PDB file of N, CA and C in Angstrom:
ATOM      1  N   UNK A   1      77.158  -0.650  50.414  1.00 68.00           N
ATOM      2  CA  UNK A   1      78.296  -1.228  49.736  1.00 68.00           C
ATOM      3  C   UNK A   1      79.240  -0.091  49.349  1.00 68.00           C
ATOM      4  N   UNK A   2      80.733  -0.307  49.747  1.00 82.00           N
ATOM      5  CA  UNK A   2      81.552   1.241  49.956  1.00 82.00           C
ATOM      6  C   UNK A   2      81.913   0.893  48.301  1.00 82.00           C
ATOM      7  N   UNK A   3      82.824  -0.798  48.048  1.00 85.00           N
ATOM      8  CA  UNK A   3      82.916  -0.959  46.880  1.00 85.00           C
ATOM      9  C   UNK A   3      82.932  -2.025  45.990  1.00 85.00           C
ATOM     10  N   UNK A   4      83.495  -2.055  44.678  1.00 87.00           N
ATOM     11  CA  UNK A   4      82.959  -3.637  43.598  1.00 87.00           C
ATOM     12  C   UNK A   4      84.258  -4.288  44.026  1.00 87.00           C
ATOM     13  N   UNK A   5      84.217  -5.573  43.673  1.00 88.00           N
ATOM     14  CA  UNK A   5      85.371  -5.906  43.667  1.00 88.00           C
ATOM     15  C   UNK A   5      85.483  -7.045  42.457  1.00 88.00           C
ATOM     16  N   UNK A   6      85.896  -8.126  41.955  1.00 89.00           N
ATOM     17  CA  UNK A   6      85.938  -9.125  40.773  1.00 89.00           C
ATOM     18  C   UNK A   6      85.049  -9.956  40.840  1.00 89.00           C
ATOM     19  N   UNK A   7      84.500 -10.190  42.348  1.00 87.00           N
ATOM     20  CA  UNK A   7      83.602 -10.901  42.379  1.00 87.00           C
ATOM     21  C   UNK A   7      82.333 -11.145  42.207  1.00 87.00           C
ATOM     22  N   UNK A   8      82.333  -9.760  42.392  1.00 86.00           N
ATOM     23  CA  UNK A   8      80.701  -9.194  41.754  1.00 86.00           C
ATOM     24  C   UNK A   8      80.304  -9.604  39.882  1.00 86.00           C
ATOM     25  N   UNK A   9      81.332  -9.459  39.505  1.00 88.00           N
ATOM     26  CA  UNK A   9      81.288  -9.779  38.105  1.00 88.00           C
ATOM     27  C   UNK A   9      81.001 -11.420  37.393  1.00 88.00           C
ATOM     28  N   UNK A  10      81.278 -11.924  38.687  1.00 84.00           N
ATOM     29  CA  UNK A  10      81.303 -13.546  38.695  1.00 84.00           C
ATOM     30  C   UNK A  10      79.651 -14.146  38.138  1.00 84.00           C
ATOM     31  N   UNK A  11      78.789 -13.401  38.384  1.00 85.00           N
ATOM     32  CA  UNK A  11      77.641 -14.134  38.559  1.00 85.00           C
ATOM     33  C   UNK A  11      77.077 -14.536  39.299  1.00 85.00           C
ATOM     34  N   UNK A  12      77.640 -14.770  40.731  1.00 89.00           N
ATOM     35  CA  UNK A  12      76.958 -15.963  41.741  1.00 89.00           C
ATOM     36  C   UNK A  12      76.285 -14.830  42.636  1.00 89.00           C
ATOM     37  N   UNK A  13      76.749 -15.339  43.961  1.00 92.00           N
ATOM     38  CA  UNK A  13      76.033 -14.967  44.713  1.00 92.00           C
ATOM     39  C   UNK A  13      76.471 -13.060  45.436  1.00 92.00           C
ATOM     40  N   UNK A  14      77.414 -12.656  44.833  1.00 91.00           N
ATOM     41  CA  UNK A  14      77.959 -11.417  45.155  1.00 91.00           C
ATOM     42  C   UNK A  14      77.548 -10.626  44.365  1.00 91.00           C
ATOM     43  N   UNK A  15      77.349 -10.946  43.172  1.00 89.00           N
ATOM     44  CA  UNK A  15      76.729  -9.919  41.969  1.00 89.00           C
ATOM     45  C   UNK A  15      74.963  -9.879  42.320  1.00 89.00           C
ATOM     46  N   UNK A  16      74.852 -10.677  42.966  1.00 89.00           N
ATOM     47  CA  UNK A  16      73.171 -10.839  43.129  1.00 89.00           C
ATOM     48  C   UNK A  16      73.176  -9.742  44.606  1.00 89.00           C
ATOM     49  N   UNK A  17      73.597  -9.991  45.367  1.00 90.00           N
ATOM     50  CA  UNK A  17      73.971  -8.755  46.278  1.00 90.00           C
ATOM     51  C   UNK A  17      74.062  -7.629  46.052  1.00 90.00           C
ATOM     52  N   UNK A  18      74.607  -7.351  45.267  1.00 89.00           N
ATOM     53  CA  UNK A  18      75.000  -5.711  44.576  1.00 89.00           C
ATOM     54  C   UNK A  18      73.838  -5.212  43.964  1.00 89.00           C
ATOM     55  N   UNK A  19      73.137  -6.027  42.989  1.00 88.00           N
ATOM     56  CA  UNK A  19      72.134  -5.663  42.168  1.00 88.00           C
ATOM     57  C   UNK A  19      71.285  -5.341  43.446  1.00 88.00           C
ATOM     58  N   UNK A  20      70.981  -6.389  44.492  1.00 89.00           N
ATOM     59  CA  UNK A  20      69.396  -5.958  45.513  1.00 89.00           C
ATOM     60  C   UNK A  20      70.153  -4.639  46.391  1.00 89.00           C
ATOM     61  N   UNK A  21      71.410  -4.408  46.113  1.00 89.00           N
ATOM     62  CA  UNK A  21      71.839  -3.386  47.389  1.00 89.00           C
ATOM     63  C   UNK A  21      71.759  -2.198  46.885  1.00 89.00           C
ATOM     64  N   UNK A  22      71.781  -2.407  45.197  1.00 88.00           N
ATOM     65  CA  UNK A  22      72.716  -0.958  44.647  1.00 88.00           C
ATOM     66  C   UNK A  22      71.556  -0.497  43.604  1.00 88.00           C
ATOM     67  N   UNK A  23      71.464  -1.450  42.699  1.00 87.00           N
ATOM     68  CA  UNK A  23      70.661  -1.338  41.587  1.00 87.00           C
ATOM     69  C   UNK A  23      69.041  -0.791  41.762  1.00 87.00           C
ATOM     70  N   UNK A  24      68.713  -2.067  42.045  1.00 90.00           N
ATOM     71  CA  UNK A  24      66.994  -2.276  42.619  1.00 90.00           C
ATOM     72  C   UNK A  24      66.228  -1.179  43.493  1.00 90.00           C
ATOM     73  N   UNK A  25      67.370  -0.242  44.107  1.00 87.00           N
ATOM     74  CA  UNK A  25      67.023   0.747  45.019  1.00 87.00           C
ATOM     75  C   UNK A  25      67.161   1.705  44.307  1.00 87.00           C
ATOM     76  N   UNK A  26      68.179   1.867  43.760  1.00 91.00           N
ATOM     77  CA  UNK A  26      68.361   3.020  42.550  1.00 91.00           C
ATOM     78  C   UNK A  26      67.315   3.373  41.339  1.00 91.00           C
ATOM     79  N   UNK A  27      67.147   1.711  41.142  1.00 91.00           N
ATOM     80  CA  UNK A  27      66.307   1.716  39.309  1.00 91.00           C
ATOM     81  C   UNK A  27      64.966   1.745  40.105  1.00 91.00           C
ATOM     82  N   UNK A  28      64.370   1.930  40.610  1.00 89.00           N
ATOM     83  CA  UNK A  28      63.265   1.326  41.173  1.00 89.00           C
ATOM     84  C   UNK A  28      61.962   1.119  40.162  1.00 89.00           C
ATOM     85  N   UNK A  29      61.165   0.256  39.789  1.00 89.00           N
ATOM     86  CA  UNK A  29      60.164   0.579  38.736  1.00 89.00           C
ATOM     87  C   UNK A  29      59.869  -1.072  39.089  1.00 89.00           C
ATOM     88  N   UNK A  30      58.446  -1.449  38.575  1.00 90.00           N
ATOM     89  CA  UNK A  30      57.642  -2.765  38.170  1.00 90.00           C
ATOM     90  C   UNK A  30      58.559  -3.674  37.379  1.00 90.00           C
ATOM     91  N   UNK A  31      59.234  -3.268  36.292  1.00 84.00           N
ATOM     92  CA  UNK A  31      60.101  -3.758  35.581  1.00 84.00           C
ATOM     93  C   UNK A  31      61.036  -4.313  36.591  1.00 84.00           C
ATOM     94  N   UNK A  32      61.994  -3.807  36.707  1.00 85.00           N
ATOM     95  CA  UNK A  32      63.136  -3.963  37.302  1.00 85.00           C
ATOM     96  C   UNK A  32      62.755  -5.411  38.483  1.00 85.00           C
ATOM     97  N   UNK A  33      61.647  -4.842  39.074  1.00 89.00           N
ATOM     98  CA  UNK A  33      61.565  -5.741  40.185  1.00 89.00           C
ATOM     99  C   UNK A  33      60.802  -7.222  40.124  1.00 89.00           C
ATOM    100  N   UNK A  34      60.395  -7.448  38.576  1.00 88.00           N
ATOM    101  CA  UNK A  34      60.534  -8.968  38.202  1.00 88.00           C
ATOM    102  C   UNK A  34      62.209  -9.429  38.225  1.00 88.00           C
ATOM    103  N   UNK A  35      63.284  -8.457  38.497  1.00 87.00           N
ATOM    104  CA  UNK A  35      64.205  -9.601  38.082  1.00 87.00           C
ATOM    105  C   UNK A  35      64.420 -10.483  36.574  1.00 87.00           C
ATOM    106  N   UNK A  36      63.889 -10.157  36.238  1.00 86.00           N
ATOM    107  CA  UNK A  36      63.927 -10.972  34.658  1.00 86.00           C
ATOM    108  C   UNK A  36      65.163 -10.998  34.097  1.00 86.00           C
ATOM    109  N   UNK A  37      65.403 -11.893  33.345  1.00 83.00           N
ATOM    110  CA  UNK A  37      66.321 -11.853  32.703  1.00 83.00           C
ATOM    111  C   UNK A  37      66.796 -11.859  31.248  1.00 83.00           C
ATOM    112  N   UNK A  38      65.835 -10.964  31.168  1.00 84.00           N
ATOM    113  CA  UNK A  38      65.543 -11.212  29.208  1.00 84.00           C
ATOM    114  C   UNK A  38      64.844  -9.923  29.232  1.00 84.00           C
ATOM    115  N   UNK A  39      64.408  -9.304  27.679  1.00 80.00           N
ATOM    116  CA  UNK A  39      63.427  -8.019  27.389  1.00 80.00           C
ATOM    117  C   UNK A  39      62.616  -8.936  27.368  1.00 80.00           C
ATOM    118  N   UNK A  40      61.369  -8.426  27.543  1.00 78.00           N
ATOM    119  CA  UNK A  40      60.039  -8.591  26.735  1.00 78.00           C
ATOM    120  C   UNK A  40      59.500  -7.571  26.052  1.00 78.00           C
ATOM    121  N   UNK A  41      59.501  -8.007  24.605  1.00 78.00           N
ATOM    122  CA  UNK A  41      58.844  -6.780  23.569  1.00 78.00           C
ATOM    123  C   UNK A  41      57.686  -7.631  23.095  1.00 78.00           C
ATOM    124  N   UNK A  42      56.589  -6.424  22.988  1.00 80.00           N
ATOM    125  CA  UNK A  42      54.932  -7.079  22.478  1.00 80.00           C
ATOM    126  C   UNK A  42      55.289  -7.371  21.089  1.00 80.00           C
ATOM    127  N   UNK A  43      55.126  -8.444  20.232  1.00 82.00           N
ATOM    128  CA  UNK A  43      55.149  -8.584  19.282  1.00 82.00           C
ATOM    129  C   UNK A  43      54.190  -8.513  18.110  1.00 82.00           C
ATOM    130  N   UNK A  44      52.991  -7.904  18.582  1.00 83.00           N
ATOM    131  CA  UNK A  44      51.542  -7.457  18.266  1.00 83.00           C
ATOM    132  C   UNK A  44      52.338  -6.423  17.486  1.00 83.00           C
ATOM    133  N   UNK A  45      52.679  -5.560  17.977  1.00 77.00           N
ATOM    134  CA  UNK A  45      52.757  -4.365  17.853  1.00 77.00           C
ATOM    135  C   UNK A  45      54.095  -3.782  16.481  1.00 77.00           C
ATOM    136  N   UNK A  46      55.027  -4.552  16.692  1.00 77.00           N
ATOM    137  CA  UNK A  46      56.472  -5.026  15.842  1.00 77.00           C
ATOM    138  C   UNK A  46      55.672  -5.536  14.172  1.00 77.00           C
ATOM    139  N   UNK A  47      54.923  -6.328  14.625  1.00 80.00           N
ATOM    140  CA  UNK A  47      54.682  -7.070  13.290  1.00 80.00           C
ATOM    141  C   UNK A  47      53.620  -6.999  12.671  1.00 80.00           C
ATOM    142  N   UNK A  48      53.137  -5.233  12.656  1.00 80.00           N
ATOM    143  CA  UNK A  48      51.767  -4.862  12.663  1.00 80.00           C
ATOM    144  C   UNK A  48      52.548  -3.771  11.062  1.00 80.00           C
ATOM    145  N   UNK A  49      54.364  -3.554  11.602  1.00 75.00           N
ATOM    146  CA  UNK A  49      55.097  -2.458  10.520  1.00 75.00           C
ATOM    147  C   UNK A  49      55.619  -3.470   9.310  1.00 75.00           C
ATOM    148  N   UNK A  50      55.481  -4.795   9.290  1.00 75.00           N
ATOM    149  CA  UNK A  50      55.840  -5.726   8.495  1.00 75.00           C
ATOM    150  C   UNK A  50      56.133  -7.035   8.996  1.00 75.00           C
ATOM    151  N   UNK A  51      56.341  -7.765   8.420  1.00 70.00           N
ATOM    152  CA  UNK A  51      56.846  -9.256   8.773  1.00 70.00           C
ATOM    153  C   UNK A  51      57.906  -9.686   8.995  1.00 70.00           C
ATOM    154  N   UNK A  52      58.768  -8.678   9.445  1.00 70.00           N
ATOM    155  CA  UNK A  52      60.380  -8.494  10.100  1.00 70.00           C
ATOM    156  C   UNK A  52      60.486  -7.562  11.481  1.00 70.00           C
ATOM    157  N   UNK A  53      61.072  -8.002  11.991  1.00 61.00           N
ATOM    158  CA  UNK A  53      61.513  -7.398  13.142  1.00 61.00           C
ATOM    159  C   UNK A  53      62.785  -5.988  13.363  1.00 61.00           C
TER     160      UNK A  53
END
């Protein structure tokens, strides 16, 4: 991919392109390659320093 253009920013199906062309190859790690779309933080561990986050 030479470059971005507005569409990538859209969400659909061009930004999903970019991420498997650009990103995913770049970031490479276990993480990354669920795709997820959210953090996951252990909450064991958070609420072990008090009863707040």
């Amino acid at each position: 991919m030479n470059n971005i253009q507005l569409a990538h920013g859209s969400g659909g199906q061009a930004m999903q392109q970019l991420i498997n062309s650009l990103f995913m190859e770049a970031f490479a790690n276990p993480w990354l390659a669920e795709q997820e779309d959210q953090a996951r933080l252990e909450l064991a561990q958070l609420t072990a320093e008090g009863d707040r986050l």
